[in-house]
Short mmCIF file of C-alpha atoms and ligand atoms in Angstrom, two decimals:
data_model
loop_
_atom_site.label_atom_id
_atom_site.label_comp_id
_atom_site.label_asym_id
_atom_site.label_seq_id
_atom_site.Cartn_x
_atom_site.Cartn_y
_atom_site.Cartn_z
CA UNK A 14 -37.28 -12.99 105.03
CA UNK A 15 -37.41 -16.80 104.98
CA UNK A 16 -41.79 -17.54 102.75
CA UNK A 17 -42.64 -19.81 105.79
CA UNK A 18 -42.67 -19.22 109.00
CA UNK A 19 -40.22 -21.28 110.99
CA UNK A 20 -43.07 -23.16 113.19
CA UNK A 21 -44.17 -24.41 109.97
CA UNK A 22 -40.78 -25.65 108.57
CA UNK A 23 -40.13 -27.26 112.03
CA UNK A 24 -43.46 -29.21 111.38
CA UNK A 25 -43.19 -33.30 110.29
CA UNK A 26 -46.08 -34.08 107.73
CA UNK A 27 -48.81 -36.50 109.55
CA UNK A 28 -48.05 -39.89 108.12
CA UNK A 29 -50.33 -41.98 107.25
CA UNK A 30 -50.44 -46.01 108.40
CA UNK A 31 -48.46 -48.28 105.38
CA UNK A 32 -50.85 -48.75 102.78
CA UNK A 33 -52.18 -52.92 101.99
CA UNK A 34 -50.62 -52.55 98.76
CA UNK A 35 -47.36 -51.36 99.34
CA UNK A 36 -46.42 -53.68 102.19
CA UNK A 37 -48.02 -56.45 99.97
CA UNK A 38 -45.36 -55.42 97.27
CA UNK A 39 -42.76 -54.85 99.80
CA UNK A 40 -42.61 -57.82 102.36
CA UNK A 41 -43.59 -60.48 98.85
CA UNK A 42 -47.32 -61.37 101.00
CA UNK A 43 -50.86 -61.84 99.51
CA UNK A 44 -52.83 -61.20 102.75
CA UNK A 45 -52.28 -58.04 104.75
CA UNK A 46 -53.62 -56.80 107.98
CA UNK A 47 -54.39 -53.22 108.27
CA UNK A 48 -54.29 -52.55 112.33
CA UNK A 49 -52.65 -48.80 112.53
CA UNK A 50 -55.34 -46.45 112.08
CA UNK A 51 -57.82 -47.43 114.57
CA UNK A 52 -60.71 -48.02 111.00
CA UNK A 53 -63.73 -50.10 110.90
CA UNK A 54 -63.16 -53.99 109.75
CA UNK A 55 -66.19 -54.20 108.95
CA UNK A 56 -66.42 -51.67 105.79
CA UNK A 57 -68.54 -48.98 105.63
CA UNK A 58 -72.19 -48.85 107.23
CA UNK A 59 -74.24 -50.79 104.24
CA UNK A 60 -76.74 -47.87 104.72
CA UNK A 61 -73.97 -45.47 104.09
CA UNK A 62 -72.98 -46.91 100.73
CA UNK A 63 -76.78 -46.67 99.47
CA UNK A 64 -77.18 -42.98 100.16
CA UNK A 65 -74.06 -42.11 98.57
CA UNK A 66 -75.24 -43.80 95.50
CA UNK A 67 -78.33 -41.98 95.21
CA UNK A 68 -76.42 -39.03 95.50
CA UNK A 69 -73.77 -39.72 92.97
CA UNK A 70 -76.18 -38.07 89.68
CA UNK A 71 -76.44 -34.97 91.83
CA UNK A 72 -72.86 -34.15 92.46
CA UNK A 73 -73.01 -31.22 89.63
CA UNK A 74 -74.72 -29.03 92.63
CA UNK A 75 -73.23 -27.62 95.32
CA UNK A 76 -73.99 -29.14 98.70
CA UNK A 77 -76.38 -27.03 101.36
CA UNK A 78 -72.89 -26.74 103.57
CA UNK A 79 -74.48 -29.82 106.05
CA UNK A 80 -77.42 -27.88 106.96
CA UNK A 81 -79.65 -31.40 106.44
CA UNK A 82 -77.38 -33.40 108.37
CA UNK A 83 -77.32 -30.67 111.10
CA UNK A 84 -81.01 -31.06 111.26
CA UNK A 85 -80.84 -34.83 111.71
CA UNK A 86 -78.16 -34.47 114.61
CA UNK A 87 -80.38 -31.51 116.44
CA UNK A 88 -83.54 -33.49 116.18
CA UNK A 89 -81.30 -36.71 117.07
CA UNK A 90 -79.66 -35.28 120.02
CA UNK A 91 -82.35 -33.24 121.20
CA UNK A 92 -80.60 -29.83 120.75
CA UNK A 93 -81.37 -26.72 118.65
CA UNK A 94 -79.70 -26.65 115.17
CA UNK A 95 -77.81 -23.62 116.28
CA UNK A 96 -75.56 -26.16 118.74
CA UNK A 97 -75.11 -28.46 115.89
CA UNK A 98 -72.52 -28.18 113.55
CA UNK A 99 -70.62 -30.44 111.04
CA UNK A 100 -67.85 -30.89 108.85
CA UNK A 101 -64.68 -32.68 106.35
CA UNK A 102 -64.50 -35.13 109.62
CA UNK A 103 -63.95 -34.25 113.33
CA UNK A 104 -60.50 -33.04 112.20
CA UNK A 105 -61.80 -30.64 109.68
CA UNK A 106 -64.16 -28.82 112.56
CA UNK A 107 -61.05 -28.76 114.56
CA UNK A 108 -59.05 -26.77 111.84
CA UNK A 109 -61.91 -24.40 111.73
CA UNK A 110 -61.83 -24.04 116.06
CA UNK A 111 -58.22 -23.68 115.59
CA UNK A 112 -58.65 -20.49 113.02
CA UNK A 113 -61.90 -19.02 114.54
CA UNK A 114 -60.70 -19.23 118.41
CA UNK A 115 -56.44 -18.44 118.19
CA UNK A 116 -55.13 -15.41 118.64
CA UNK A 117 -50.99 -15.20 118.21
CA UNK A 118 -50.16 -15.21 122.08
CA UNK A 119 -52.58 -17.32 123.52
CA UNK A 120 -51.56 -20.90 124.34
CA UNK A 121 -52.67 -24.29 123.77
CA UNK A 122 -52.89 -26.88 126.85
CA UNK A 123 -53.13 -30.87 126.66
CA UNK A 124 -51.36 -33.72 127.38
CA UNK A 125 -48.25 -34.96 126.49
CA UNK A 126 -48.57 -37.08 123.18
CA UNK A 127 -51.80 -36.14 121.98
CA UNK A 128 -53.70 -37.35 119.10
CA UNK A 129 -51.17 -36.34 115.96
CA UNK A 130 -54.11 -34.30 114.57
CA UNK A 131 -54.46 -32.04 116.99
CA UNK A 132 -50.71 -31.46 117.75
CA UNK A 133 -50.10 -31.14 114.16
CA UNK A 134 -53.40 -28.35 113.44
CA UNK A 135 -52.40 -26.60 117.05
CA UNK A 136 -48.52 -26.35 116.05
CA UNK A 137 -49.00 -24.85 112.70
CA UNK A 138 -50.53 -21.65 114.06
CA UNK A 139 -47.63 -20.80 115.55
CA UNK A 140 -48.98 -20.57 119.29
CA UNK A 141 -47.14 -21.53 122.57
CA UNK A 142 -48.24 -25.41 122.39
CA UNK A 143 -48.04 -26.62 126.50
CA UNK A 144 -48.06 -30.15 127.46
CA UNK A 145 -48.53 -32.14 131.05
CA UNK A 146 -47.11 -35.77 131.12
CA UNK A 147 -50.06 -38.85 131.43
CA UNK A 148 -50.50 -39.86 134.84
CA UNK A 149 -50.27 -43.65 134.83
CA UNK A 150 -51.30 -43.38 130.93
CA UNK A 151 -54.64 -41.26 132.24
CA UNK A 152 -54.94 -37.20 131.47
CA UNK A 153 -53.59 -35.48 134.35
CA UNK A 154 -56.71 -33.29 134.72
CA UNK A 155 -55.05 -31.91 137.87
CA UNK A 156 -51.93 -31.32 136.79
CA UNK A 157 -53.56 -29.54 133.33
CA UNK A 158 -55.72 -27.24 136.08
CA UNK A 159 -52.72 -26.38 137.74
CA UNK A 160 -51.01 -25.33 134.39
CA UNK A 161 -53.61 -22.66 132.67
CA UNK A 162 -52.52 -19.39 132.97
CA UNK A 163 -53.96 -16.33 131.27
CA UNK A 164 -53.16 -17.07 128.08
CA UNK A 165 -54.52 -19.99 127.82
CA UNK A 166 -57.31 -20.17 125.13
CA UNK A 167 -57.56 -23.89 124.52
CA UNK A 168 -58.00 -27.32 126.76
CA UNK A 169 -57.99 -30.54 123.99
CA UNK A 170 -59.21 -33.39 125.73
CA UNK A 171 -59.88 -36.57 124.17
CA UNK A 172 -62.11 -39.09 126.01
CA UNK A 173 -61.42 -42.03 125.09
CA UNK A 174 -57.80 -40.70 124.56
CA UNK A 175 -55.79 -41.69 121.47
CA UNK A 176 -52.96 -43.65 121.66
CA UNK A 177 -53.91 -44.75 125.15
CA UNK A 178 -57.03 -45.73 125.03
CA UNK A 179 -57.80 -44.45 129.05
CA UNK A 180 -60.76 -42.39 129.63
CA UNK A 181 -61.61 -40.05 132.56
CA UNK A 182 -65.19 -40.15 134.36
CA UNK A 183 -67.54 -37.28 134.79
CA UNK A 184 -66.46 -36.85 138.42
CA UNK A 185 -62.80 -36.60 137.47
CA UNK A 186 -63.65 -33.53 134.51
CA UNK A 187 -66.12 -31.80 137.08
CA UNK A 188 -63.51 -31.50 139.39
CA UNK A 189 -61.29 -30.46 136.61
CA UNK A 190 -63.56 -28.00 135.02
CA UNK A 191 -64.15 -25.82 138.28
CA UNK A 192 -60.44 -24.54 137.84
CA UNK A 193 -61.15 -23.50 134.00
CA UNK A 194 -62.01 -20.08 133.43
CA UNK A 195 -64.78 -19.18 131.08
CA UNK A 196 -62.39 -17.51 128.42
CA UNK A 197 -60.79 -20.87 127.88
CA UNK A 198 -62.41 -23.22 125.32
CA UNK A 199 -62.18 -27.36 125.98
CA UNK A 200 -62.10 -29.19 123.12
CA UNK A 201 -63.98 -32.43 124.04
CA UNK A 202 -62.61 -35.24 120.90
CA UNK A 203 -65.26 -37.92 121.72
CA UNK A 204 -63.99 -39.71 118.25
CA UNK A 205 -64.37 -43.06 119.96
CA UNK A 206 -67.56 -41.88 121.87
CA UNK A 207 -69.51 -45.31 121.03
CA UNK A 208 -66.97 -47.42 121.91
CA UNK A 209 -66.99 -46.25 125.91
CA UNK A 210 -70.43 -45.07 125.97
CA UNK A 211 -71.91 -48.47 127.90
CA UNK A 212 -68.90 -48.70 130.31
CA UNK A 213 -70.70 -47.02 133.70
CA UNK A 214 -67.51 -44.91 134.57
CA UNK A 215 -67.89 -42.74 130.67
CA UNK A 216 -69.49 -39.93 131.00
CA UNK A 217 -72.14 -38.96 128.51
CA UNK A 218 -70.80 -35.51 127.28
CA UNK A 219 -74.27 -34.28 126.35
CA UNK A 220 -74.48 -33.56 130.31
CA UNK A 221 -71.28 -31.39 130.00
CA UNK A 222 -73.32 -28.40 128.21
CA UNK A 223 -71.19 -25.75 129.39
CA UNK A 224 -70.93 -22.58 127.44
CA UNK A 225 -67.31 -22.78 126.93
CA UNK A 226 -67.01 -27.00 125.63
CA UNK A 227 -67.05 -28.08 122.33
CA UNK A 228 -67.62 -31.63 121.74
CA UNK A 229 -66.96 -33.41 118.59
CA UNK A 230 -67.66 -36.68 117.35
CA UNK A 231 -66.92 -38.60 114.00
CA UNK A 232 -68.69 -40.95 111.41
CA UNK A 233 -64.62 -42.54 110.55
CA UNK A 234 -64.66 -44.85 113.71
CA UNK A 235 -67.82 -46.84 114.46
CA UNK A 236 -69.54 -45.90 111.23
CA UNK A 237 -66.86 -46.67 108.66
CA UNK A 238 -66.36 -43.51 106.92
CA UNK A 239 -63.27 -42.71 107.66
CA UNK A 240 -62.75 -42.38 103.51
CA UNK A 241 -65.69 -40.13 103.15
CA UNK A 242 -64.78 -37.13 105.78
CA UNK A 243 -67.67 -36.68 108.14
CA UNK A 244 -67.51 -35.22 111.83
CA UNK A 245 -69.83 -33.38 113.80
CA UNK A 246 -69.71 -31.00 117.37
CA UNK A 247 -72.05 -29.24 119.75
CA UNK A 248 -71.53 -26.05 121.64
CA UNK A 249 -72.89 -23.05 122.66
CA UNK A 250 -75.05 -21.33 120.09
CA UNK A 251 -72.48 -18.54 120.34
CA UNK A 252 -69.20 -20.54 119.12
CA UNK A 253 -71.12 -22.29 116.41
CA UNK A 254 -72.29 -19.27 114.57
CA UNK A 255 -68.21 -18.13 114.96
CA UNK A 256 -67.29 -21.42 113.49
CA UNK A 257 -70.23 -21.24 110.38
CA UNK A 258 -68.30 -18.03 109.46
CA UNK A 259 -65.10 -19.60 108.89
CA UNK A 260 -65.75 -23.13 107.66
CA UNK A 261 -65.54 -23.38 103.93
CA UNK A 262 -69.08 -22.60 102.55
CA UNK A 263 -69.62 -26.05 100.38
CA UNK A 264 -68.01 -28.44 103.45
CA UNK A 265 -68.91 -31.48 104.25
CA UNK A 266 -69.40 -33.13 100.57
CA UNK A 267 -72.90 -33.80 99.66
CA UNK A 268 -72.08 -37.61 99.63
CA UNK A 269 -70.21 -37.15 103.07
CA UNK A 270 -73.26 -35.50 104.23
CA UNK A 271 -75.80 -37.86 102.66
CA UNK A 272 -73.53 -40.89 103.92
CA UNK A 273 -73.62 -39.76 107.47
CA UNK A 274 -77.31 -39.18 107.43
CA UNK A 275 -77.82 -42.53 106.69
CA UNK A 276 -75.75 -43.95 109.19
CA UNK A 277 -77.32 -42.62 111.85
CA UNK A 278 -80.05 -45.03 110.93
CA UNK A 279 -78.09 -48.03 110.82
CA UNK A 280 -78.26 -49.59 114.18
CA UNK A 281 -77.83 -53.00 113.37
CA UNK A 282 -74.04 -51.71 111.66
CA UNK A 283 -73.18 -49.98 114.39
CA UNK A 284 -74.18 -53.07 117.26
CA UNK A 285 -71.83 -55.47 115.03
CA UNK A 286 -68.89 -53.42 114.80
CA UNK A 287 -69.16 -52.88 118.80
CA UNK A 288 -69.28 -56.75 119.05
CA UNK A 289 -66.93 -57.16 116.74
CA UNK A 290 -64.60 -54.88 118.67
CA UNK A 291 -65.31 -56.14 121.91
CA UNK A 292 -64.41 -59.50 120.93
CA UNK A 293 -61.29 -58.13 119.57
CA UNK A 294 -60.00 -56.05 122.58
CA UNK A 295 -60.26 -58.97 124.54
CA UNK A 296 -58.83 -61.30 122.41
CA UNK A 297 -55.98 -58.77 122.56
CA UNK A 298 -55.94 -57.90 126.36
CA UNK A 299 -55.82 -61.68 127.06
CA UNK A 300 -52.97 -62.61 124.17
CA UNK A 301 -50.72 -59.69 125.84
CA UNK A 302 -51.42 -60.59 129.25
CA UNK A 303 -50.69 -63.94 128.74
CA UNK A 304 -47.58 -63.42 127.06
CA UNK A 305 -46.04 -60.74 129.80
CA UNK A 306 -46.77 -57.58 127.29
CA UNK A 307 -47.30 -54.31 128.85
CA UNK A 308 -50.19 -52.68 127.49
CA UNK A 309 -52.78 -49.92 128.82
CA UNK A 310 -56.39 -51.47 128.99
CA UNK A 311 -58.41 -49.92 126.40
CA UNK A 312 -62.02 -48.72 125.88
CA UNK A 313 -61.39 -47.44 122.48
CA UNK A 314 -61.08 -49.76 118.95
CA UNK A 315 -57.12 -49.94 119.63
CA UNK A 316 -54.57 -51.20 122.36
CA UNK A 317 -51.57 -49.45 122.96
CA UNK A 318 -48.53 -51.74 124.02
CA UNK A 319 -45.18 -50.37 125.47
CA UNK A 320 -41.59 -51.90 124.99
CA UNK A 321 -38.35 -50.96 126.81
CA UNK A 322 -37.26 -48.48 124.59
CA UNK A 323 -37.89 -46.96 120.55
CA UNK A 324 -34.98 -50.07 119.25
CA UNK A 325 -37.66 -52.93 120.92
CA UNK A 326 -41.22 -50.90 119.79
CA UNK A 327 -39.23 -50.72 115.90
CA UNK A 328 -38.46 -54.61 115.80
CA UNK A 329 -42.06 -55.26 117.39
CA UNK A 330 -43.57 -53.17 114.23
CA UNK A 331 -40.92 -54.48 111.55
CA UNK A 332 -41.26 -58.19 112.48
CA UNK A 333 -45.10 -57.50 112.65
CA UNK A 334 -45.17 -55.95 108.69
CA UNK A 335 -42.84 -59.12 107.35
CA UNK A 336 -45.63 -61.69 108.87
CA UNK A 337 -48.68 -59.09 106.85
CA UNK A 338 -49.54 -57.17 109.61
CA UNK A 339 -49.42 -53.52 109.61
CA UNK A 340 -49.58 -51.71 113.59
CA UNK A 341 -48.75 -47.82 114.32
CA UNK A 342 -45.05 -47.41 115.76
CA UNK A 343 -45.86 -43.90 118.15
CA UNK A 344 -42.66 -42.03 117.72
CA UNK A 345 -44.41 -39.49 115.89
CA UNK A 346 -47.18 -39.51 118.52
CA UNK A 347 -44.16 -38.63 121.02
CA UNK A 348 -43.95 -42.25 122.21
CA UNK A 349 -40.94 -43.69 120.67
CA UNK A 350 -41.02 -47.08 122.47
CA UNK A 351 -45.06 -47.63 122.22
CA UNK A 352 -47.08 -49.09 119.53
CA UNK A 353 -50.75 -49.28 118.90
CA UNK A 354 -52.56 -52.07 117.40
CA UNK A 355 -56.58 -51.57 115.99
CA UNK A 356 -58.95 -54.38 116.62
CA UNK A 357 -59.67 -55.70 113.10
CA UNK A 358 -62.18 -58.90 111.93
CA UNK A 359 -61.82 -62.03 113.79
CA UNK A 360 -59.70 -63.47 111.67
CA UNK A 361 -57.70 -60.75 111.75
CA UNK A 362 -57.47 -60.37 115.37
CA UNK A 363 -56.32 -63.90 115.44
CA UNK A 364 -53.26 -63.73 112.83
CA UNK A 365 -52.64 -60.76 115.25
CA UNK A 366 -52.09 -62.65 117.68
CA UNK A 367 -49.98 -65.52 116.46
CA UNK A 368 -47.61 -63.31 114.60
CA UNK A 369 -47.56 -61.35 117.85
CA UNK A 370 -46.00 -64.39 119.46
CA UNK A 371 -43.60 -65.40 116.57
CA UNK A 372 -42.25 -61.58 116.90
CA UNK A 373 -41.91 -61.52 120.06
CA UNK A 374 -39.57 -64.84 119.75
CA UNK A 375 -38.16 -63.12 117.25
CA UNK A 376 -37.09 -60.06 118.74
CA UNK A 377 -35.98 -61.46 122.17
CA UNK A 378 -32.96 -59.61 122.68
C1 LIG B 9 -58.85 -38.76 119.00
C2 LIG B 9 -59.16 -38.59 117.56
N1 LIG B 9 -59.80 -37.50 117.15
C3 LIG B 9 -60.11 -37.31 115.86
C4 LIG B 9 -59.76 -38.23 114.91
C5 LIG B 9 -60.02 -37.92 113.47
O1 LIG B 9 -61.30 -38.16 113.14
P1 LIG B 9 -61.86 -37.72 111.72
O2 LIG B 9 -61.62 -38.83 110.78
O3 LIG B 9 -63.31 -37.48 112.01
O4 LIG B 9 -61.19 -36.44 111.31
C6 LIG B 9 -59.09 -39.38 115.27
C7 LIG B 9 -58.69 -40.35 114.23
O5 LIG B 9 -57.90 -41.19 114.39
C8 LIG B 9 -58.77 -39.56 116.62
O6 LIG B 9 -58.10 -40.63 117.02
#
């Protein structure tokens, strides 16, 4: 009998973006853009930094297991603290839906090329892992309704969606959520929530308080604290209390949970890094445009571009790292010929942009 299970040998480790360092060392450059994990430019929220400070001469305890930032979101969000839960980032709550909610044949449903998390956390339990291609780069909520059958358990939706950066409207996911039986659990991943809130067509999720959604959102994207592990959901009372009994007791950190706290507070963080990225994804969706690269519009902090085929998407992100600037090749994603590129500071959306055009010369075929 083989010690792991052959769903988990199959598995590819989740690999990270190229480190500054590395390609710094590697391609002989001083200045490096980091533009592959979809991060904050801007740093961390200020306010962030000064709670986790003040917390630093009481890491000797044991943190309260994010009871005080549950609080904060429930009195935030308007909600009871039963509906609020938290955890080591949007990802870690997702491990614990995975455990609490999967039994060995039910089924996972989403679309093809998913976030990497999720595939990654869903594959490694070993459960029948279902896909429906993107409709024009979109979810195809119709086509996922038309594919749940009786043992499906979980929907993963993620709105904006990661790599593509589409969203779907309330009216599209009310249509969608008619067909979805009770016993099935959605997964709402509203990671890039802020980022699409103010365009008319998002829908705000708190209005999608069905018994059998979970929403989660993170402090990584908008808040810059992507280092610190922060994420927090809202569901029914029901699947919270099932999820407090298998998250690990002393998760999030106390200075994760004292970071995101403070965050919450900082508005004037969180309006610059939406200008910042506005400025950015147009700066982007005008460069492309205007030099004939196919790209989805996004309303997330990235853009996704496609090439021809996996050879053209590989030059694209080689010719990009010799000229310092680092972008997210999708193979792994399930994309081989796409690429994703993260808004970063002016200045680096700008030396984005001109190496764009030199690699695109470059790689002419
Ligand atoms: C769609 C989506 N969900 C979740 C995450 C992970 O968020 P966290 O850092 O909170 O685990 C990401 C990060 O890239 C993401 O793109």
């Amino acid at each position: 009998m083989p010690l792991v299970p052959a769903y988990i040998e199959s598995l590819l480790p989740y690999e990270a973006g190229r480190q500054i360092e590395e390609v710094c060392q590697q391609y002989g450059l001083t200045r490096v853009a980091k533009l592959a994990s979809n991060e904050n430019p801007l740093g961390p929220s200020p306010r962030a930094i000064q709670a986790i400070r003040k917390h630093l001469e009481s890491l000797n305890l044991y943190p309260n297991g994010g009871l005080d930032l549950r609080k904060v979101l429930a009195e935030q969000f308007d909600l009871r603290l039963e509906n609020v839960i938290v955890g080591s980032g949007s990802e870690g709550i997702m491990s614990n839906i995975i455990r609490t909610f999967l039994c060995d044949e039910d089924e996972v449903l989403t679309t093809e090329s998913a976030f990497l998390g999720f595939q990654l956390l869903a594959k490694s339990r070993g459960v029948k892992y279902r896909t429906v291609p993107y409709k024009a780069w979109h979810y195809d909520l119709e086509g996922l309704a038309s594919r749940i059958n009786d043992h499906t358990k979980i929907i993963y939706l993620a709105n904006p969606n990661n790599p593509t950066g589409t969203i779907f409207s309330k009216h599209e996911f009310d249509a969608f959520y008619k067909h979805v039986p009770e016993r099935v659990l959605i997964i709402l991943d509203e990671a890039y929530f802020e980022y699409a809130k103010d365009n008319p067509r998002y829908p705000d999720s708190m209005h999608y308080r069905y018994d059998n959604v979970i929403t989660l959102r993170t402090f990584s994207k908008i808040y810059g604290l992507a280092g610190v592990r922060i994420g927090y959901g809202f569901a029914h009372e029901e699947l919270i209390a099932n999820l407090l009994k298998v998250k690990l007791p002393f998760e999030p950190s106390t200075l994760a949970q004292a970071a995101g706290i403070r965050a919450l507070t900082d508005k004037e963080f969180l309006h610059r890094s939406l200008e910042l990225n506005a400025r950015g994804i147009r700066l982007l969706a005008e460069s492309l445009g205007g030099m004939g690269v196919e790209f989805v519009p996004s309303e997330a902090n990235f853009v996704m571009i496609i090439r021809k085929s996996e050879v053209e998407s590989d030059r694209l992100t080689t010719e990009l790292l010799r000229q310092g600037v680092i972008v997210r090749q999708l193979k792994a994603f399930g994309l081989p010929h796409c690429l994703r590129i993260s808004t970063g500071s002016d200045e680096e959306n700008q030396r984005c942009v001109e190496a764009l055009k030199k690699a695109l010369a470059a790689t002419v075929s």
